[in-house]
Tab-separated table of C-alpha atoms in Angstrom:
chain	number	residue	atom	x	y	z
A	1	MET	CA	129.147	78.521	202.165
A	2	SER	CA	128.478	78.562	198.424
A	3	HIS	CA	129.665	81.075	195.835
A	4	THR	CA	128.997	81.766	192.181
A	5	LEU	CA	131.574	81.596	189.412
A	6	PHE	CA	130.507	83.863	186.547
A	7	ILE	CA	131.987	83.418	183.070
A	8	ALA	CA	132.259	86.525	180.899
A	9	GLY	CA	133.401	85.571	177.418
A	10	ASP	CA	132.637	84.723	173.814
A	11	SER	CA	131.407	81.770	171.754
A	12	THR	CA	134.297	79.507	172.724
A	13	ALA	CA	132.829	79.379	176.251
A	14	ALA	CA	129.146	80.111	175.626
A	15	LEU	CA	126.156	77.808	176.066
A	16	LYS	CA	124.978	76.586	172.655
A	17	GLY	CA	121.388	76.150	171.608
A	18	ALA	CA	119.911	73.019	170.034
A	19	ALA	CA	120.279	74.455	166.517
A	20	GLU	CA	124.044	74.881	167.024
A	21	LYS	CA	124.817	71.431	168.423
A	22	PRO	CA	127.095	69.513	168.413
A	23	MET	CA	129.028	72.807	168.767
A	24	THR	CA	129.700	73.236	172.489
A	25	GLY	CA	131.292	75.944	174.655
A	26	TRP	CA	133.799	74.921	177.314
A	27	GLY	CA	131.754	76.790	179.928
A	28	GLU	CA	129.018	74.176	179.558
A	29	TYR	CA	131.241	71.573	181.246
A	30	LEU	CA	132.981	73.561	183.964
A	31	GLN	CA	130.289	72.887	186.580
A	32	GLY	CA	131.079	69.182	186.428
A	33	PHE	CA	134.491	69.767	187.997
A	34	PHE	CA	133.074	71.528	191.075
A	35	GLN	CA	131.214	70.478	194.169
A	36	SER	CA	127.784	72.005	194.755
A	37	THR	CA	129.402	74.779	196.825
A	38	ILE	CA	130.350	76.519	193.556
A	39	ARG	CA	127.637	77.405	191.073
A	40	VAL	CA	128.839	78.197	187.553
A	41	ASP	CA	126.798	80.974	185.916
A	42	ASN	CA	127.865	81.077	182.275
A	43	ARG	CA	127.235	84.563	180.853
A	44	ALA	CA	129.500	84.120	177.814
A	45	ILE	CA	127.753	85.060	174.555
A	46	ASN	CA	128.507	84.190	170.945
A	47	GLY	CA	130.331	86.848	168.964
A	48	ARG	CA	131.152	89.226	171.805
A	49	SER	CA	134.349	91.108	172.458
A	50	THR	CA	135.243	93.029	175.606
A	51	LYS	CA	133.914	96.139	173.824
A	52	SER	CA	130.536	94.778	172.733
A	53	PHE	CA	130.015	92.848	175.996
A	54	LEU	CA	130.419	96.109	177.903
A	55	ALA	CA	128.408	98.189	175.412
A	56	GLU	CA	125.442	95.815	175.690
A	57	GLY	CA	125.399	96.151	179.479
A	58	ARG	CA	126.321	92.524	180.078
A	59	LEU	CA	128.930	93.296	182.722
A	60	ALA	CA	126.391	95.538	184.435
A	61	ASP	CA	123.976	92.585	184.466
A	62	ILE	CA	126.629	90.404	186.121
A	63	GLU	CA	127.372	93.150	188.642
A	64	ARG	CA	123.738	93.167	189.783
A	65	ASP	CA	123.955	89.475	190.653
A	66	PHE	CA	127.562	89.415	191.873
A	67	GLY	CA	128.257	89.038	195.573
A	68	ALA	CA	131.207	89.085	197.934
A	69	GLY	CA	133.281	85.949	197.530
A	70	ASP	CA	132.101	85.292	193.974
A	71	TYR	CA	134.448	84.776	191.018
A	72	LEU	CA	134.466	86.474	187.628
A	73	PHE	CA	136.263	84.469	184.920
A	74	ILE	CA	137.147	86.757	182.007
A	75	GLN	CA	138.129	85.320	178.611
A	76	PHE	CA	138.011	87.391	175.425
A	77	GLY	CA	140.201	88.065	172.402
A	78	HIS	CA	138.816	86.251	169.373
A	79	ASN	CA	136.316	88.983	168.522
A	80	ASP	CA	138.321	91.896	169.910
A	81	GLY	CA	140.626	91.303	166.954
A	82	LYS	CA	137.915	91.843	164.299
A	83	ILE	CA	139.339	95.110	163.005
A	84	GLU	CA	136.718	95.247	160.252
A	85	ASP	CA	133.939	95.586	162.860
A	86	PRO	CA	134.207	98.818	164.887
A	87	SER	CA	131.460	97.666	167.270
A	88	ARG	CA	133.728	94.844	168.452
A	89	TYR	CA	137.325	95.757	167.677
A	90	ALA	CA	139.497	96.644	170.666
A	91	ASP	CA	143.180	97.314	170.096
A	92	PRO	CA	145.200	94.805	172.168
A	93	GLN	CA	147.609	97.443	173.437
A	94	GLN	CA	145.024	100.044	174.352
A	95	GLU	CA	141.255	99.584	174.524
A	96	TYR	CA	141.407	95.836	175.244
A	97	ARG	CA	143.536	96.462	178.322
A	98	LEU	CA	141.289	99.280	179.522
A	99	ASN	CA	138.231	97.087	179.042
A	100	LEU	CA	139.804	94.245	181.022
A	101	GLN	CA	140.484	96.719	183.826
A	102	ARG	CA	136.755	97.478	183.950
A	103	PHE	CA	135.958	93.785	184.427
A	104	ILE	CA	138.617	93.493	187.128
A	105	ASP	CA	137.408	96.609	188.953
A	106	CYS	CA	133.805	95.378	188.833
A	107	ALA	CA	134.622	92.112	190.609
A	108	ARG	CA	136.880	93.716	193.180
A	109	LYS	CA	134.411	96.490	193.975
A	110	GLN	CA	131.835	93.815	194.834
A	111	GLY	CA	134.267	91.969	197.096
A	112	GLY	CA	134.908	89.179	194.620
A	113	MET	CA	137.812	87.755	192.667
A	114	PRO	CA	138.520	88.530	188.998
A	115	VAL	CA	140.342	85.744	187.141
A	116	LEU	CA	141.877	86.388	183.719
A	117	LEU	CA	142.001	83.550	181.181
A	118	THR	CA	144.098	83.918	178.056
A	119	SER	CA	142.096	83.220	174.889
A	120	VAL	CA	141.703	79.553	174.096
A	121	SER	CA	143.742	78.972	170.943
A	122	ARG	CA	142.412	78.432	167.473
A	123	ARG	CA	143.589	75.233	165.791
A	124	ARG	CA	146.061	76.683	163.321
A	125	PHE	CA	148.991	74.498	162.344
A	126	LEU	CA	151.930	75.817	160.322
A	127	GLU	CA	153.589	73.929	157.465
A	128	ASP	CA	156.242	72.523	159.800
A	129	GLY	CA	153.561	70.903	161.986
A	130	THR	CA	153.816	73.377	164.861
A	131	LEU	CA	151.001	75.654	165.988
A	132	ASP	CA	150.840	79.275	164.944
A	133	PRO	CA	152.038	81.233	167.999
A	134	CYS	CA	149.841	84.132	166.845
A	135	ALA	CA	146.616	82.111	166.469
A	136	VAL	CA	144.739	84.780	168.468
A	137	GLY	CA	147.067	87.676	167.698
A	138	GLU	CA	148.459	89.782	170.529
A	139	TYR	CA	145.518	89.206	172.857
A	140	PRO	CA	146.966	86.367	174.975
A	141	SER	CA	150.164	88.337	175.679
A	142	ALA	CA	148.143	91.472	176.454
A	143	MET	CA	146.030	89.455	178.913
A	144	ARG	CA	149.171	88.131	180.635
A	145	GLU	CA	150.526	91.663	180.974
A	146	VAL	CA	147.262	92.980	182.444
A	147	ALA	CA	147.306	90.140	184.971
A	148	SER	CA	150.863	91.048	185.950
A	149	GLU	CA	150.069	94.747	186.220
A	150	THR	CA	146.862	94.315	188.235
A	151	GLY	CA	147.761	91.301	190.357
A	152	ALA	CA	144.724	89.390	189.073
A	153	PRO	CA	145.121	85.591	188.927
A	154	LEU	CA	145.890	84.300	185.434
A	155	LEU	CA	144.943	80.961	183.888
A	156	ASP	CA	147.017	80.570	180.722
A	157	ILE	CA	144.526	78.584	178.670
A	158	TYR	CA	146.090	79.756	175.409
A	159	THR	CA	149.340	77.935	176.175
A	160	ALA	CA	147.552	74.920	177.659
A	161	SER	CA	145.254	74.527	174.639
A	162	GLN	CA	148.143	74.853	172.193
A	163	GLN	CA	149.996	72.133	174.085
A	164	LEU	CA	146.890	69.931	173.888
A	165	TYR	CA	146.492	70.376	170.119
A	166	GLN	CA	150.202	69.817	169.555
A	167	SER	CA	150.136	66.600	171.581
A	168	LEU	CA	147.277	65.279	169.434
A	169	GLY	CA	148.760	66.412	166.132
A	170	THR	CA	147.205	67.872	163.011
A	171	ASP	CA	144.732	65.055	162.359
A	172	GLU	CA	143.669	63.911	165.831
A	173	SER	CA	143.152	67.484	167.019
A	174	LYS	CA	140.368	67.933	164.440
A	175	ARG	CA	138.004	65.946	166.632
A	176	LEU	CA	138.110	68.733	169.233
A	177	PHE	CA	136.608	71.143	166.718
A	178	MET	CA	133.636	71.449	164.417
A	179	HIS	CA	134.802	69.263	161.550
A	180	LEU	CA	131.741	67.550	160.083
A	181	PRO	CA	131.368	66.091	156.573
A	182	GLU	CA	128.389	66.886	154.378
A	183	GLY	CA	125.243	65.097	155.530
A	184	ASP	CA	126.714	64.052	158.883
A	185	HIS	CA	124.490	66.253	161.059
A	186	PRO	CA	121.116	67.899	160.320
A	187	ASN	CA	122.274	71.225	161.760
A	188	TYR	CA	125.107	71.353	159.229
A	189	PRO	CA	123.775	69.657	156.082
A	190	SER	CA	126.617	71.021	153.933
A	191	GLY	CA	129.230	70.040	156.502
A	192	ILE	CA	131.521	72.400	158.386
A	193	ILE	CA	135.241	72.966	158.925
A	194	ASP	CA	135.691	75.306	161.871
A	195	ASP	CA	138.970	75.527	163.784
A	196	THR	CA	137.705	78.001	166.385
A	197	HIS	CA	134.559	76.406	167.838
A	198	PHE	CA	134.533	73.174	169.783
A	199	SER	CA	132.868	69.844	169.407
A	200	ASP	CA	131.391	68.284	172.530
A	201	GLU	CA	134.671	66.463	173.163
A	202	GLY	CA	136.695	69.622	172.598
A	203	ALA	CA	134.608	71.588	175.084
A	204	ARG	CA	135.076	68.855	177.687
A	205	GLN	CA	138.824	68.879	177.140
A	206	ILE	CA	139.117	72.669	177.430
A	207	ALA	CA	136.965	72.700	180.581
A	208	ARG	CA	139.368	70.127	182.012
A	209	LEU	CA	142.301	72.429	181.174
A	210	VAL	CA	140.566	75.268	183.008
A	211	ALA	CA	139.956	73.064	186.057
A	212	LEU	CA	143.554	71.851	185.951
A	213	ALA	CA	144.836	75.443	185.796
A	214	ILE	CA	142.709	76.299	188.835
A	215	GLN	CA	144.178	73.317	190.661
A	216	GLN	CA	147.716	74.491	189.841
A	217	SER	CA	147.139	78.133	190.819
A	218	ASP	CA	148.531	79.277	194.155
A	219	GLU	CA	146.390	82.422	193.972
A	220	LEU	CA	143.172	80.411	193.711
A	221	SER	CA	143.752	78.227	196.757
A	222	ALA	CA	140.280	79.043	198.121
A	223	LEU	CA	138.556	78.123	194.859
A	224	LYS	CA	140.463	74.889	194.352
A	225	GLN	CA	139.056	73.598	197.652
A	226	HIS	CA	135.712	73.356	195.850
A	227	LEU	CA	136.964	71.091	193.048
A	228	LYS	CA	135.536	67.586	193.175
A	229	GLY	CA	138.934	65.941	193.262
A	230	GLU	CA	142.375	65.771	191.724
A	231	ILE	CA	142.345	66.820	188.054
A	232	THR	CA	144.598	64.657	185.908
């Protein structure tokens, strides 16, 4: 029997159009880790927070298509922290948590499984060569606490991505992100230095981290049976 894995999230996961390439969301590569018995339906959208995703009716759209046994992967935080934008800002200790509860309740009400993913980290190195532990503010810790309080499975992609960047170092990790010199790509004629959004390689690597976290999760034993093979 086949099931659908929906992704609710922001630009770090979202499908990118031709005009944005080579920028790539990690959700574009998740399907490649699964057998045909899992269909990935990537509903992540650029620039959204939990607040704006809900306000635009995007969770309601997922709910209409969501069935028993389906999965709802929930990853937000980058835009929830935009305090200057009241249409997106969600306080990590209050509204963000309440919003996450709405996503969780939606999946459970439909007989499916909500899965919380901590925000994928920005590439933000400190002067001593270590990564900024607050690269996405308080949102990863708030997500962990909501998972603990609700019993929803947690994939700690924030920690996993920070470990990946640290292992590569300050220079090598740039290739995971949108670092393009002037004139290198027609979509970015002036060049770009962006330590939030992924290159094609970066998206592949983060999708692998998500698949690996699924493989290592005791709570997702049913889902991991649909992986193509051992993730290394």
